[in-house]
Amino acid sequence: METQNNTALIDMPGFSIAQQQYLQGFFAGVAQRGVMPFAGQTAGGQIANSATSGAANQAAEEAEPMWFGTPLSELCREERWKQEENALDIWEKLVAHANEDKAPAPDDLFRFKFHGLFYVAPAQDSFMLRLRVPGGILSAHQLRGLAQMAADWGCGRADLTTRSNVQIREFQPKDIVRVLSKVQDLGMTSRGSGADNIRNITASPVTGIDPEELYDVAPLADALNRYILNSRDMYGLPRKFNVAFDGGGSISVLADTNDIGFVAVQVNDGHGIPAGVYFRVLLCGITGHKQFATDCGVLLHPDQTVAVAAAMIRVFAERGDRTDRKKARLKYLVDRWGTEKFVAKAEKLLAFPLIRVPASACEPRRPIDRAGHIGVHPQSQPGLHYIGVSVPVGRLPVDQMLAVAEIAESCGTGEVRLTVWQNLILPNIPTAKLEAAKAAILAAGLSFEAGTVMSGTVACTGNKGCRYAATDTKTHAVTLARLLDNRFNIVQPVNLHVTGCPHSCAQHYVGDIGLMGVKVGGEEGYQVVIGGGSDSDQSIARELIPAIKFSDLPPVMEQLFDSYTTRRHEEETFLGFTRRHSIAELQSFCAIKELV
Ligand code: SF4
């Protein structure tokens, strides 16, 4: 008996032929990927049958088939779907659904997300496409192509996301194959942008052009993205996975909210390694669970980062929880093992030893300019500038997509960058073309001088496109930000994060003000948290109001901002003001006691 890859099957009494084929194929695949052998498996991928491994072999004979070390009967529903059919191998199914203009059944709905296709009923009876934009860097040509797709087959708009990415909504099933084909024609992909995969790799949005940065991380984000696209075992993880590269410059990429955050640091002489720029590795950021990524104690040369990311992801793939979705993120594996064991397991997969140096041996990260992603700024290249353009809650209609592409080509180098603040940046604009670029931005109905609150406002999809949402997040976010900007003259940045459910895609716990959608007496409302921040301002926001109808919220926020503007210390930020006061004091400033 031979398997399809001509490997002779070892006799495994107690298993059907199909089970034997499955087991041997699975272990051979694991061995090919170079991951740790399981008990009873040889380095060659065959199940051991020697005298010394008799006990393990006996156990294997009696055990039911496993999937990443978990018996099939214990797998959660999504893992069973992954085990039953590899979602990367469903092209014919995608074609069939398009030909029949048919919505997917629940298992295929999950698999389609591996291709960036989200069937979002009942919120909308259509597909949302999520792309991959590594490092948030797009070309004008790609932006034009996406605009054409949005105009011809979608909702006439793109949404910029909090992972420097692009989503386009309202594609009908009949169009999904030509949508994916068009994405490929543009030199892009949507593969792995949803489900249990490594999401868009983010990078500091002005990397390579930032006078303050330590290291240009765009090539690292691009290299990791290519590694993922070309490694099948980087798909189908226990849960989604986020990776960010922070070049140590002036604009945040929220590295500490990622499963792995690589942060450039300067190391001076005297620590047993040559002075230079290295990367710290932060692990297990998951702010929806109120946890920031923390330093794992290792220091990397820049050219080691991709290999370390891949090794850590492989350990997670093999040993993460596949029985309970609520415990499947990386955090739970590291909680179970401890950081040192996790790092040691990853190190075994590397061709080089890891350097362990405490974070205290590195220079502190340079300050972040919280307003640096909006407005005109000089680049590290003399005579060139970048312009940060505000895109309220990331909504970019087709005409503005085309206008941005045109400005990027006529005034810059045809490049557009996306930020985790759902805004965009036009880089490489010579001094002589600055005024033309600014005029064209305004003519397109966009702004590079948005209000303080609007510039820092992000919102998740909300109930107009996500079935989990309790509220219309984007509409509410814009309403509130406009109200505060019109009413108050605030100079220092205020970040407003509005998220529709506890999944916290808009990371409400790291906002100066965070709103999470809830139902209040049948109406749309929010839990309000306050005083959150990331990077050097790192803190999980505290609850100010457990639940309030949105219709009651604007006057409460106005009272809070009234108190801030009248009681603040000189130069004090809104964040500093809210952190200086207890929750009870802040509640008293805006008469919340009467409301809750
Ligand atoms: Fe949907 Fe919740 Fe994510 Fe908002 S936070 S996009 S409502 S899953």
Tab-separated table of N, CA and C in Angstrom, residues 376 382-385 387 410-412 428-439:
chain	number	residue	atom	x	y	z
A	376	VAL	N	1.829	68.570	7.360
A	376	VAL	CA	3.021	68.570	6.505
A	376	VAL	C	4.269	68.440	7.374
A	382	PRO	N	16.577	65.550	2.276
A	382	PRO	CA	16.460	67.005	2.149
A	382	PRO	C	15.549	67.408	0.989
A	383	GLY	N	14.698	68.391	1.259
A	383	GLY	CA	13.836	68.924	0.205
A	383	GLY	C	12.569	68.134	-0.040
A	384	LEU	N	12.382	67.041	0.698
A	384	LEU	CA	11.155	66.250	0.532
A	384	LEU	C	10.302	66.308	1.795
A	385	HIS	N	9.002	66.130	1.611
A	385	HIS	CA	8.041	66.216	2.713
A	385	HIS	C	7.026	65.092	2.590
A	387	ILE	N	2.870	64.401	3.659
A	387	ILE	CA	1.635	65.046	4.121
A	387	ILE	C	0.715	63.968	4.691
A	410	SER	N	1.339	62.823	-9.288
A	410	SER	CA	1.719	64.120	-9.863
A	410	SER	C	2.611	64.931	-8.925
A	411	CYS	N	2.484	64.711	-7.616
A	411	CYS	CA	3.272	65.526	-6.670
A	411	CYS	C	4.321	64.703	-5.921
A	412	GLY	N	4.172	63.396	-5.866
A	412	GLY	CA	5.124	62.557	-5.136
A	412	GLY	C	5.764	61.534	-6.042
A	428	ASN	N	7.235	61.837	-0.074
A	428	ASN	CA	8.165	62.195	-1.162
A	428	ASN	C	7.672	63.369	-2.000
A	429	ILE	N	7.157	64.394	-1.359
A	429	ILE	CA	6.679	65.561	-2.093
A	429	ILE	C	7.746	66.663	-2.007
A	430	PRO	N	8.301	67.076	-3.157
A	430	PRO	CA	9.318	68.127	-3.123
A	430	PRO	C	8.716	69.463	-2.684
A	431	THR	N	9.543	70.328	-2.135
A	431	THR	CA	9.074	71.634	-1.660
A	431	THR	C	8.299	72.364	-2.756
A	432	ALA	N	8.798	72.276	-3.977
A	432	ALA	CA	8.168	73.016	-5.075
A	432	ALA	C	6.749	72.538	-5.372
A	433	LYS	N	6.415	71.326	-4.947
A	433	LYS	CA	5.078	70.800	-5.250
A	433	LYS	C	4.164	70.758	-4.025
A	434	LEU	N	4.650	71.281	-2.913
A	434	LEU	CA	3.860	71.191	-1.679
A	434	LEU	C	2.520	71.913	-1.807
A	435	GLU	N	2.549	73.130	-2.306
A	435	GLU	CA	1.309	73.909	-2.372
A	435	GLU	C	0.303	73.252	-3.313
A	436	ALA	N	0.802	72.730	-4.424
A	436	ALA	CA	-0.096	72.048	-5.372
A	436	ALA	C	-0.714	70.815	-4.719
A	437	ALA	N	0.103	70.096	-3.960
A	437	ALA	CA	-0.414	68.896	-3.294
A	437	ALA	C	-1.471	69.268	-2.253
A	438	LYS	N	-1.201	70.307	-1.485
A	438	LYS	CA	-2.160	70.725	-0.448
A	438	LYS	C	-3.478	71.170	-1.087
A	439	ALA	N	-3.360	71.935	-2.159
A	439	ALA	CA	-4.575	72.405	-2.841
A	439	ALA	C	-5.378	71.217	-3.394
